[in-house]
PDB file of C-alpha atoms in Angstrom:
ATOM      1  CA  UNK A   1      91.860  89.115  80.257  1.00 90.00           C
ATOM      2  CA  UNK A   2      90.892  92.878  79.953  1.00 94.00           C
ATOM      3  CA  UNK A   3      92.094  95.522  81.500  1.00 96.00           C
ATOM      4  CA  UNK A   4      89.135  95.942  83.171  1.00 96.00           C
ATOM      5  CA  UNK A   5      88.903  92.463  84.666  1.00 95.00           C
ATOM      6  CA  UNK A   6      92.511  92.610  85.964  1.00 96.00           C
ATOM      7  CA  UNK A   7      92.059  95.532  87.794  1.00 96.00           C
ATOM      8  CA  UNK A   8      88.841  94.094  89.457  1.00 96.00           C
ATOM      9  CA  UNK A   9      90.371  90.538  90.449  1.00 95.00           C
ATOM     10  CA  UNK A  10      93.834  93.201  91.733  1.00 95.00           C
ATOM     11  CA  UNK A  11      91.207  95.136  94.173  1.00 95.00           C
ATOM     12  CA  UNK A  12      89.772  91.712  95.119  1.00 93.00           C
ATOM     13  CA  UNK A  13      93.312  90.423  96.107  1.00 92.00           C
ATOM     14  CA  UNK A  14      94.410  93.609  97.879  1.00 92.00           C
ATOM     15  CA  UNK A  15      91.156  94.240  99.410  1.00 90.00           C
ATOM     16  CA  UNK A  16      93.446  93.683 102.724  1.00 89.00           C
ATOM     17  CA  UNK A  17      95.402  97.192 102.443  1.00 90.00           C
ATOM     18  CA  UNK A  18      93.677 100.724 102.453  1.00 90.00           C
ATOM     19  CA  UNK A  19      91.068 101.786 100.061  1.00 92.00           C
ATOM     20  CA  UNK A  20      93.683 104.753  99.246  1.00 93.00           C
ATOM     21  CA  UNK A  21      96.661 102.519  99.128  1.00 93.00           C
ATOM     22  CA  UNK A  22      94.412  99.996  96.872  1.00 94.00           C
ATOM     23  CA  UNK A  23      93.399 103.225  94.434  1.00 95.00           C
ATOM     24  CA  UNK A  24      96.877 104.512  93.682  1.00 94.00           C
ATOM     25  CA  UNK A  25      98.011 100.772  92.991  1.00 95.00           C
ATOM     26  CA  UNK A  26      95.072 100.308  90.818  1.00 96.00           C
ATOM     27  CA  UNK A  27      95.925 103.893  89.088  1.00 96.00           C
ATOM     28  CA  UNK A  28      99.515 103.039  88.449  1.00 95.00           C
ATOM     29  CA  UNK A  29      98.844  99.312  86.879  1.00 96.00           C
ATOM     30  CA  UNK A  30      96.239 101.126  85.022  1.00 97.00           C
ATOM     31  CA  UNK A  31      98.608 103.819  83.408  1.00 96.00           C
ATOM     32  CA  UNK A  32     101.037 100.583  82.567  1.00 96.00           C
ATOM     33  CA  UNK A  33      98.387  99.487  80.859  1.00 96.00           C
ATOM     34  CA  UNK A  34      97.278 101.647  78.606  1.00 97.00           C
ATOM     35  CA  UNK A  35     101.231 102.665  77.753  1.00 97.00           C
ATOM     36  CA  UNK A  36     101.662  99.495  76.598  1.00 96.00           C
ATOM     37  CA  UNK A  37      98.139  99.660  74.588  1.00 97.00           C
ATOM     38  CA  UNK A  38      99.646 103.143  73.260  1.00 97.00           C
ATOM     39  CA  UNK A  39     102.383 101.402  72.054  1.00 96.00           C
ATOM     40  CA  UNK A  40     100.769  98.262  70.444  1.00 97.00           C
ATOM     41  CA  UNK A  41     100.016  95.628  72.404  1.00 96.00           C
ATOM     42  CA  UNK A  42      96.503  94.388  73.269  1.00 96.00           C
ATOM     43  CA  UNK A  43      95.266  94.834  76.569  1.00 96.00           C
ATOM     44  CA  UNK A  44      95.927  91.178  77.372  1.00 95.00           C
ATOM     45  CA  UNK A  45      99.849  91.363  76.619  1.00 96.00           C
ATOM     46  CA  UNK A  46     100.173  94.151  78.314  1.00 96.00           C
ATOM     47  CA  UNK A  47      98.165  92.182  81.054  1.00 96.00           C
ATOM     48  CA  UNK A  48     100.401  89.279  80.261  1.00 95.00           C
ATOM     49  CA  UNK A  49     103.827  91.407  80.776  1.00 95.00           C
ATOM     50  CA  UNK A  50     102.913  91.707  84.218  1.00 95.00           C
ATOM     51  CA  UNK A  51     103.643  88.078  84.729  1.00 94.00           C
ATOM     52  CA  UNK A  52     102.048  85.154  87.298  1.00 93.00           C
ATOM     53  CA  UNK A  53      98.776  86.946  88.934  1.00 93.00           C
ATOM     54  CA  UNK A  54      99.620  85.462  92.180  1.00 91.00           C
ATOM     55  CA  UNK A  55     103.471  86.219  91.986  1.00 92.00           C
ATOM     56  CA  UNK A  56     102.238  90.185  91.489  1.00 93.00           C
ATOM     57  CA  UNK A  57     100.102  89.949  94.297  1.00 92.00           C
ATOM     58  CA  UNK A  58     102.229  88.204  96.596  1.00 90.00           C
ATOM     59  CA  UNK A  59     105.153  91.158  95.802  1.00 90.00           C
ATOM     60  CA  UNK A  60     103.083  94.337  95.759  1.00 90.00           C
ATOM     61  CA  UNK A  61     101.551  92.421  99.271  1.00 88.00           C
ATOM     62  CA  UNK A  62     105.265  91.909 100.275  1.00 87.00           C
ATOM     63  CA  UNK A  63     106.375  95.583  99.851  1.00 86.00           C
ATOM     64  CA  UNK A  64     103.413  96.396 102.445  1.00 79.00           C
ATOM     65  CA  UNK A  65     105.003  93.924 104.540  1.00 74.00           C
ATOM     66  CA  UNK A  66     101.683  91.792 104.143  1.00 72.00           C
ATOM     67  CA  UNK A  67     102.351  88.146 103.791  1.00 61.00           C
ATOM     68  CA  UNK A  68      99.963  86.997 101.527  1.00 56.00           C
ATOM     69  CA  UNK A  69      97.924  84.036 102.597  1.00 54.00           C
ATOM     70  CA  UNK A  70      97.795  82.002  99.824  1.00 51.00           C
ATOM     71  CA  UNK A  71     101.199  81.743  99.137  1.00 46.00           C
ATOM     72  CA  UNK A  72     101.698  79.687 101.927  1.00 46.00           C
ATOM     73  CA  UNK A  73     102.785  76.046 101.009  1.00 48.00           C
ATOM     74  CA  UNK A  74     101.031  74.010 103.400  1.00 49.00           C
ATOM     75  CA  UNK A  75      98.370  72.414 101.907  1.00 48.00           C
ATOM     76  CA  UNK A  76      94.932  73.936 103.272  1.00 55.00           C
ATOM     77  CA  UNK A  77      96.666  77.690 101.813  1.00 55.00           C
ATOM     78  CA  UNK A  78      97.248  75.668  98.408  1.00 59.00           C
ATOM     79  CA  UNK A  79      93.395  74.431  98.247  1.00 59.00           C
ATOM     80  CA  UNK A  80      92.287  78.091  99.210  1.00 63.00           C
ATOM     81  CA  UNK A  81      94.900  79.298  95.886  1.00 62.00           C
ATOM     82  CA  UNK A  82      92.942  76.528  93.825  1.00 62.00           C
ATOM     83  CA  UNK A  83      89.792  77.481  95.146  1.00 63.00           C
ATOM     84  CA  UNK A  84      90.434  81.232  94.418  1.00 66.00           C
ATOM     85  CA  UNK A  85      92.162  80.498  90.892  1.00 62.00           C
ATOM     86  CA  UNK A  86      88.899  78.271  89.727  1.00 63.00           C
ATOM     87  CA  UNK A  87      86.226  81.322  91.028  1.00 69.00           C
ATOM     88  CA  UNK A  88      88.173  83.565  89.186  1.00 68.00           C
ATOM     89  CA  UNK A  89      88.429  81.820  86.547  1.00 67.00           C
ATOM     90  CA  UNK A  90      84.801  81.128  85.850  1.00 67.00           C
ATOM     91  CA  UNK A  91      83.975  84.305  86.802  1.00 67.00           C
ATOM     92  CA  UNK A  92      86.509  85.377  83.859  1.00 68.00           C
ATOM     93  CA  UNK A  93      83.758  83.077  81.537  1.00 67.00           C
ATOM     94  CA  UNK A  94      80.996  83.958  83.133  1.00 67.00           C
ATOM     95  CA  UNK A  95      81.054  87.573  82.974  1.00 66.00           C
ATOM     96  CA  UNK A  96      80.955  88.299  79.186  1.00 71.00           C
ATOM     97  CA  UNK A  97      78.208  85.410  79.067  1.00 66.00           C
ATOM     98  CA  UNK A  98      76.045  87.562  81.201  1.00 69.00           C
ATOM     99  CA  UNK A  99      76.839  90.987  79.035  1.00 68.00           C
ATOM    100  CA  UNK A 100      75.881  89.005  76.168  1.00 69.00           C
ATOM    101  CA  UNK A 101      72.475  88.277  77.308  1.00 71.00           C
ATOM    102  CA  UNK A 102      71.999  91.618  78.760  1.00 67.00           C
ATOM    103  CA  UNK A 103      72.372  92.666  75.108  1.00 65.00           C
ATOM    104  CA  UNK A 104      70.054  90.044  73.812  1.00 61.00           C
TER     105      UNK A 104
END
């Protein structure tokens, strides 16, 4: 994933906190980021270092005192985490497909 597409899907998922509070969490990941690029790593390790998508979400969520909806484990919040996990992820496919034929 680029850096660029993790910082989209993060403003999707936090979309529930302030566009302020959303920015500065955005800015900081960011900054990670591109140390870690500084330093070596590709933008998807330094992605990757960040650990489960949904276990970052559900902890930065947590420290706003947000419980985060889809980690519930009742079984209509695990179909929504499915659900969101398989848009995301063809949206992660379907994205550079597009560029690609923008550039054709």
């Amino acid at each position: 994933m680029t850096k660029q597409a993790f910082l989209d899907k993060l403003r999707s998922r936090l979309s529930i906190l302030d566009d302020d509070e959303v920015d500065d969490i955005l800015s900081e990941y960011a900054a990670h980021i591109d140390q870690k690029v500084a330093s070596g790593k590709t933008e998807a390790e330094a992605i990757a270092d960040f650990g489960d998508f949904n276990e970052l979400v559900k902890a930065i969520l947590s420290a706003y005192k947000i419980k985060d909806s889809t980690s519930s484990k009742d079984s209509g919040s695990q179909f929504q985490t499915w659900l969101h996990n398989a848009i995301d992820e063809v949206t992660d496919f379907v994205k550079p497909l597009i560029n690609r034929v923008g550039t054709l």
